Coordinates of C-alpha atoms (C1' of nucleotides) in Angstrom, one line a residue:
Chain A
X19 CA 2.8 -19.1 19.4
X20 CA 4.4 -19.5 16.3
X21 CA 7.3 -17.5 15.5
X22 CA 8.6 -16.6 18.7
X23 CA 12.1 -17.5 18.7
X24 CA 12.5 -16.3 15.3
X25 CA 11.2 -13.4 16.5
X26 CA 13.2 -12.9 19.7
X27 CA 16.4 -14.0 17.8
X28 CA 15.9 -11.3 15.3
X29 CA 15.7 -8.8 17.9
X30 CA 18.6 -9.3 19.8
X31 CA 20.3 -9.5 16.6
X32 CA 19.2 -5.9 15.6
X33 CA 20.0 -4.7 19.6
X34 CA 16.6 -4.6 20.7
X35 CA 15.2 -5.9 23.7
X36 CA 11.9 -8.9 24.2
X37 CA 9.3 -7.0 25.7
X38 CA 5.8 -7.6 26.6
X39 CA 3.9 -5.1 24.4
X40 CA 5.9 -6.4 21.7
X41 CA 5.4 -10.5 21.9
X42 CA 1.7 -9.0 22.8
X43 CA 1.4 -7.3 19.5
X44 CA 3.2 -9.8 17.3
X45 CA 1.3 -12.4 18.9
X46 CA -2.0 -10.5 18.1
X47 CA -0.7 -9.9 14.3
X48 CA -0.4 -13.7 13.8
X49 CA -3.6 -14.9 14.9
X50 CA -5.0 -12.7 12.1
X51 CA -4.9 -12.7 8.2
X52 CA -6.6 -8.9 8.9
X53 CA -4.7 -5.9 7.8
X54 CA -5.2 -3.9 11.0
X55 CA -4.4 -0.1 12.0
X56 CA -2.6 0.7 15.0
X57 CA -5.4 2.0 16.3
X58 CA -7.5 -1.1 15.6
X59 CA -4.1 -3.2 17.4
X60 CA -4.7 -0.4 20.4
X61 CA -8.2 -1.8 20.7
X62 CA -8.3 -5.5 20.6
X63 CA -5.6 -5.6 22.8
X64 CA -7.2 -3.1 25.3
X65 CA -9.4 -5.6 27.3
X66 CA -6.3 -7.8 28.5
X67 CA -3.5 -5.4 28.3
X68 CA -4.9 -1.6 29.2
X69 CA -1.6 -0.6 29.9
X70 CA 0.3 -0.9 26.2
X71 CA -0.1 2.7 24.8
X72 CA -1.3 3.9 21.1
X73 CA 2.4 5.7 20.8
X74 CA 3.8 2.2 21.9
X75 CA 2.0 0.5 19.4
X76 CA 2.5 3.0 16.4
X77 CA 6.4 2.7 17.6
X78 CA 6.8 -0.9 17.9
X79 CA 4.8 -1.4 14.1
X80 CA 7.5 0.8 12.9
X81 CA 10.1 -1.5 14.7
X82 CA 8.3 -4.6 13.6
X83 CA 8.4 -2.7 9.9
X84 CA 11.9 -1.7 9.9
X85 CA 12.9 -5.4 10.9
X86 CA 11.3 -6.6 8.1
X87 CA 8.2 -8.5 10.0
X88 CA 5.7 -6.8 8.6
X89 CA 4.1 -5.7 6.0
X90 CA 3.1 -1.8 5.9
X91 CA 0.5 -0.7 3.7
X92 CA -1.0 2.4 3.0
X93 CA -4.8 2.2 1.8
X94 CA -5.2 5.8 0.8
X95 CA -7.4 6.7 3.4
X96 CA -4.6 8.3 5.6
X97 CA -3.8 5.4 7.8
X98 CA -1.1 2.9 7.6
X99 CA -2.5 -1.0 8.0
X100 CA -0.3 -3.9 9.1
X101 CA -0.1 -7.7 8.5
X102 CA 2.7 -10.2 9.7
X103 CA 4.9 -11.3 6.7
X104 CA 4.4 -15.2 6.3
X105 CA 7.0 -15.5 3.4
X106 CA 8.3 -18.9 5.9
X107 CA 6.0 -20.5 3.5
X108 CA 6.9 -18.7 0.6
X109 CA 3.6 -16.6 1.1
X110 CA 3.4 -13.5 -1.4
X111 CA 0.3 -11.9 -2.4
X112 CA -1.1 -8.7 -3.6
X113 CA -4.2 -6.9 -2.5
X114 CA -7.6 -6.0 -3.1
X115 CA -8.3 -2.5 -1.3
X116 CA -11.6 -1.3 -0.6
X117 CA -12.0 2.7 -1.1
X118 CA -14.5 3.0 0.9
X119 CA -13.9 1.5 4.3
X120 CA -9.8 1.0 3.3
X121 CA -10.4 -3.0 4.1
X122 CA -7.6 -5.1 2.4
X123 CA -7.8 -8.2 0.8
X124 CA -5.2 -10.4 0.3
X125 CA -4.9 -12.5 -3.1
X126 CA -3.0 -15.4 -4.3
X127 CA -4.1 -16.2 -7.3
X128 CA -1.9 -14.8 -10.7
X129 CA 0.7 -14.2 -8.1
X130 CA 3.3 -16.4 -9.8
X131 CA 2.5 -14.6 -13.1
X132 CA 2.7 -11.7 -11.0
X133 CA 6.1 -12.0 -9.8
X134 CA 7.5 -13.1 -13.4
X135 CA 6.1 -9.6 -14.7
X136 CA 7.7 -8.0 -11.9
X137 CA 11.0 -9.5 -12.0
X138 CA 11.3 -8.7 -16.0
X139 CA 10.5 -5.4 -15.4
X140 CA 12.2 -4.8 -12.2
X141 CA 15.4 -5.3 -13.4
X142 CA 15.1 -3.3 -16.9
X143 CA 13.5 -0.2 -14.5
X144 CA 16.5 -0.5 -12.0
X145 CA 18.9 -0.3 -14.5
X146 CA 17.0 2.4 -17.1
X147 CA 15.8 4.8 -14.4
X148 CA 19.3 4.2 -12.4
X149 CA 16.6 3.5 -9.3
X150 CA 17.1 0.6 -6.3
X151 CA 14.4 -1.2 -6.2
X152 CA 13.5 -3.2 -2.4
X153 CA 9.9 -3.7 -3.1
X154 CA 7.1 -3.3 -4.9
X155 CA 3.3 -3.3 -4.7
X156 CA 0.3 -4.4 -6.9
X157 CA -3.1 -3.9 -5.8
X158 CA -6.9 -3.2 -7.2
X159 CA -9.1 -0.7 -5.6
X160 CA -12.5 -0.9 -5.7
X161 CA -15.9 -1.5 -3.5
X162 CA -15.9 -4.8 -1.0
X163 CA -18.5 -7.3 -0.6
X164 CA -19.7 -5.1 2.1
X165 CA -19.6 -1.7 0.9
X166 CA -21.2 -2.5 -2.8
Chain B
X2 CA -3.6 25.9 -22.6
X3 CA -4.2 22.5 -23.9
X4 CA -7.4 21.1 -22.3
X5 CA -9.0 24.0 -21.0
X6 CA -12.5 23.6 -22.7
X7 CA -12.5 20.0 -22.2
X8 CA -11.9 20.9 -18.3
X9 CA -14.8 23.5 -19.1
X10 CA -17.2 21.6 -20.0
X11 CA -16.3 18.5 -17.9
X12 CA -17.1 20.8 -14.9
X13 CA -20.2 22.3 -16.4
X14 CA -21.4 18.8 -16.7
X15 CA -21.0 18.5 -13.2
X16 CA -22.3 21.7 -12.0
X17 CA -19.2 22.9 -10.7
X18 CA -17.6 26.7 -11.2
X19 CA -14.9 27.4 -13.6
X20 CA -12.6 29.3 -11.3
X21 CA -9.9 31.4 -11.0
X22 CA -7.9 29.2 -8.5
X23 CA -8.9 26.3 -10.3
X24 CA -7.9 27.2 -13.8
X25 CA -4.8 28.0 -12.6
X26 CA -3.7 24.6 -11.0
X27 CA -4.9 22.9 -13.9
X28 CA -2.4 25.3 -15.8
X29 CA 0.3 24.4 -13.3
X30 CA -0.3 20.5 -13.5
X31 CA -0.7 20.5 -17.4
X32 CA 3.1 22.3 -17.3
X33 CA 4.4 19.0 -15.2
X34 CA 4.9 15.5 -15.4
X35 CA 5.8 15.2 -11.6
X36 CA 3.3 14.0 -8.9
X37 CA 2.6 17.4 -7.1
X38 CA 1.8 17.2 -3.2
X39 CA -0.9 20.1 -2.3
X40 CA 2.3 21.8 -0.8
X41 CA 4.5 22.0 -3.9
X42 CA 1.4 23.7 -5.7
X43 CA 0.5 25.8 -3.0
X44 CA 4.4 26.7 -2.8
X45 CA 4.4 26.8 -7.1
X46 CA 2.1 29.3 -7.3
X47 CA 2.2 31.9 -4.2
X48 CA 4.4 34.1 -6.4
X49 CA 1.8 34.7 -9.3
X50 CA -1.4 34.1 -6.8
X51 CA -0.6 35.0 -3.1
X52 CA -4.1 34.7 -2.3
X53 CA -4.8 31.2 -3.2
X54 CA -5.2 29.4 0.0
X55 CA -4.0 26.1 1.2
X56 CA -7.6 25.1 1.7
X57 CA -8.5 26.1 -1.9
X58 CA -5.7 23.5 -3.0
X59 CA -6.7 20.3 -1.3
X60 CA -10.3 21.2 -1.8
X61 CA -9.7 21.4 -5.5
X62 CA -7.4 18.6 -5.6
X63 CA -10.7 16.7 -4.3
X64 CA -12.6 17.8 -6.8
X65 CA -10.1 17.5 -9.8
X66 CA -9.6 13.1 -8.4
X67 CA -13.8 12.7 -8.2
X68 CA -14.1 14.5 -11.7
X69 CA -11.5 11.5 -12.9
X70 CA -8.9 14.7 -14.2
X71 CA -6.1 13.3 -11.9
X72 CA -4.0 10.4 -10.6
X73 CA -3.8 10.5 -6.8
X74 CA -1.1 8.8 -5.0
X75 CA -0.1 7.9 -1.7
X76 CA 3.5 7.3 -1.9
X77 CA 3.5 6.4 1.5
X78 CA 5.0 9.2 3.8
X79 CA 1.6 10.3 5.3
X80 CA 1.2 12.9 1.9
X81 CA -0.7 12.2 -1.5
X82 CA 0.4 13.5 -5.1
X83 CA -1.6 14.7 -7.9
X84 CA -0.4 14.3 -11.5
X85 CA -2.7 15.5 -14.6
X86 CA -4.6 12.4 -16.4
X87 CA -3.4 12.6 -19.9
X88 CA -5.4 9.6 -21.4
X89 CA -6.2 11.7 -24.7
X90 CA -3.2 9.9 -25.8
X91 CA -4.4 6.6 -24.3
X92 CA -1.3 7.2 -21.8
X93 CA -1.5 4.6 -19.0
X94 CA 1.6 4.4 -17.1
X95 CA 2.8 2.9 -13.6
X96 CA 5.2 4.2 -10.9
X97 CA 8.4 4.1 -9.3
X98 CA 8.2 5.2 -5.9
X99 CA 11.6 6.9 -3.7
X100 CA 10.6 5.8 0.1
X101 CA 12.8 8.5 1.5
X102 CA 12.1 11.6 -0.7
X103 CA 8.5 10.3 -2.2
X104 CA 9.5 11.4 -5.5
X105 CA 7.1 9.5 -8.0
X106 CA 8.7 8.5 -11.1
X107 CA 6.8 7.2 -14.0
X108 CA 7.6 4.5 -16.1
X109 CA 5.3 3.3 -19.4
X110 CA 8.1 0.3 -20.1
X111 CA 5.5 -3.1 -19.9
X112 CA 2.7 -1.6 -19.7
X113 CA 0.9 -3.2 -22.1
X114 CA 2.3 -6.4 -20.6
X115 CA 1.2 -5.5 -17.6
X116 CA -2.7 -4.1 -18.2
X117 CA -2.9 -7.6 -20.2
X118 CA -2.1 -9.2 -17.1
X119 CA -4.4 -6.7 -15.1
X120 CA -6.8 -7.0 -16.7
X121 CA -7.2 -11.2 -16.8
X122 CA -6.5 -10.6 -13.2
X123 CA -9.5 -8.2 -12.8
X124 CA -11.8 -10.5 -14.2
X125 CA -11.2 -13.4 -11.8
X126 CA -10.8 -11.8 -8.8
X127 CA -14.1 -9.1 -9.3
X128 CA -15.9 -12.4 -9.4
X129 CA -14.0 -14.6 -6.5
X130 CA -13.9 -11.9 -4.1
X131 CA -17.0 -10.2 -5.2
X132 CA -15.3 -6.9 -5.3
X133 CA -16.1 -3.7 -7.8
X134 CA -12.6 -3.0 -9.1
X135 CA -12.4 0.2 -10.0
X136 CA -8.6 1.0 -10.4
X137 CA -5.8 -0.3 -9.7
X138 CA -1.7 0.1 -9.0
X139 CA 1.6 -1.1 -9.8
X140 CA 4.5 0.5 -8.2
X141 CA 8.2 -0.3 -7.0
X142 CA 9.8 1.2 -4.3
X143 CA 12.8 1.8 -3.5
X144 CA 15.7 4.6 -3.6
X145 CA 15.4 7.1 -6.3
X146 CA 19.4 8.3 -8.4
X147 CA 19.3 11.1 -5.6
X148 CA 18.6 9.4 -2.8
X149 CA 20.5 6.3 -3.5
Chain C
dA5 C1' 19.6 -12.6 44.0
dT6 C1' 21.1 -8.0 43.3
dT7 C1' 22.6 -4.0 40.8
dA8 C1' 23.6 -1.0 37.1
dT9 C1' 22.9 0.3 32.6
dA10 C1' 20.3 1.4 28.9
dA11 C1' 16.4 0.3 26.2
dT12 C1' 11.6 0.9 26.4
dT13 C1' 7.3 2.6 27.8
dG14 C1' 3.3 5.8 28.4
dA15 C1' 1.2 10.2 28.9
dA16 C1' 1.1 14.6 27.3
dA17 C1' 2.4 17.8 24.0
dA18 C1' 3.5 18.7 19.4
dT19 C1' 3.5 18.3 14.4
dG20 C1' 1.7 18.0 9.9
dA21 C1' -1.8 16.7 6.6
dT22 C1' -6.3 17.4 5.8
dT23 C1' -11.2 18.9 6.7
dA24 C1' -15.0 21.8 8.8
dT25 C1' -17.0 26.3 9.6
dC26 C1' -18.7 30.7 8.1
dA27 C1' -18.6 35.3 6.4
dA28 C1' -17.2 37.4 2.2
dT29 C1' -16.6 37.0 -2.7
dA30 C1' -17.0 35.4 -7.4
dT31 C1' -19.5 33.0 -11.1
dC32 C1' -23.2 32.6 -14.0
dT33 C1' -28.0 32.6 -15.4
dA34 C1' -32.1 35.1 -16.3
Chain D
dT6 C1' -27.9 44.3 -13.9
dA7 C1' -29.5 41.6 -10.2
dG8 C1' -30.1 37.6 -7.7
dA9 C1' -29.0 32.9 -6.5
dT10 C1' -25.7 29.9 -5.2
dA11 C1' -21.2 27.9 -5.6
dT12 C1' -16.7 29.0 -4.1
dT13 C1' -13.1 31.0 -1.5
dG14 C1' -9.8 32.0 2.3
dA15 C1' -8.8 32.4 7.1
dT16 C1' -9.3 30.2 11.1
dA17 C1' -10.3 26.4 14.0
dA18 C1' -10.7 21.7 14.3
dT19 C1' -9.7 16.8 13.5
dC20 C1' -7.0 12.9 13.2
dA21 C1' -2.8 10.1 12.3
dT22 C1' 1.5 10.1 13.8
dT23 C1' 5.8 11.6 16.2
dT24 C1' 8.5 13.9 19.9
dT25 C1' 9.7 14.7 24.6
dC26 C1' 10.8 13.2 29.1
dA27 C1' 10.3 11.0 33.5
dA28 C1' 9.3 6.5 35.0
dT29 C1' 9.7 1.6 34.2
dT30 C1' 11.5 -2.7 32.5
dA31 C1' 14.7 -6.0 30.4
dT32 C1' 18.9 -8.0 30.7
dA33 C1' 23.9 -8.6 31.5
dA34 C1' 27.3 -8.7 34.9
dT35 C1' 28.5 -10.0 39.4

DNA sequence: ATTATAATTGAAAATGATTATCAATATCTA
DNA sequence: TAGATATTGATAATCATTTTCAATTATAAT
């Protein structure tokens, strides 16, 4: 499982304890490149671990959130979807979200053109709007493959 | 009341009422540049129209996004925003988003840098991801003057 | 291996944003 | 003016998420 000393070092570091419904849902989060709901985390997980509850899981995404391991995005159809941040490799991306059935998309390409954009205007935004900026977000909404 | 025929006869055309309630939050966001949550209007206008319910709003506010007269945003803290579309002026902006209060700022610096960059961007990924774009976002987050 | 402490969990209840229901009302066309 | 129908507002319901609290688990100390 990839990740799991990181992950167990950056817990103790932030005082929090190694527990099973956590490796359990971190370990679920990187075997997919899926932004998933909590609800949809409640489900896969429900055949081999019944016992992990949905207020678990919404509390340990927020955790997971907080500690910077994941990313938290909201599609505009009420729910929050999460995906593990890969950034060990560098990995940024935008997303393509469908407004129909709130699937996400993940894209690479223009990234790098992206991010010069971004930076540019980051910094004259911080500075003109006296705002401090942590992230930011680009994304195209639209109709999937599926729901066109 | 700038607008008011245009809004009219955009609803005419789509064989929807010109109300009372709806009139008047039209009115209200054509007197703002902020992003209004259904709450803030609902709160805006019980002193001139006690009997405009809740329901009213958020139906409205519906109505108002699928007739293309707003922007609605999610800014993240489980609430969306509604701003008036002003594109008469060809006014295309983007947002700066406060993740503790949800205030949405709006910023027009870059923008024509970055709907260039959009827009080369919506090109290749409509056709690699086979995905109808639609619309899309570009937003910062982070702490807003107050909050900071 | 045991114990104590405190973090965490899970079920139930609660909260808040939003939507559905339905009788009453308002708009608009003829 | 009358009739048809869209709309409204109050209430109930739905759903995503959070809070509460007793029980359980993780882990450090011995």
């Amino acid at each position: 499982m990839p990740g799991r000393y990181q992950w167990q070092n950056r817990f103790r570091e932030n005082v929090c304890r190694w527990t099973v419904p956590r490796e359990v849902i971190l370990a679920l989060l990187s075997r997919t490149t899926e932004h998933l709901t909590a609800k949809d985390i409640y489900g896969s997980l429900y055949s081999m671990y019944p016992g992990i509850g949905l207020t678990t899981i919404y509390r340990t995404l927020e955790l997971l959130h907080r500690l910077g391991l994941v990313h938290k995005v909201a599609a505009g159809d009420g729910q929050s979807r999460y995906a593990l941040k890969r950034e060990d490799k560098g990995d940024h991306h935008h997303h393509l979200i469908c407004t129909k059935c709130g699937k996400i998309v993940d894209y690479r390409d223009f990234v790098q053109e992206e991010l010069e954009l971004v930076k540019k205007t980051e910094e004259a935004l911080a500075k003109k709007h006296n705002f401090a900026i942590t992230d930011h977000n680009i994304e195209f909404l639209g109709l999937c493959e599926k729901c066109r």
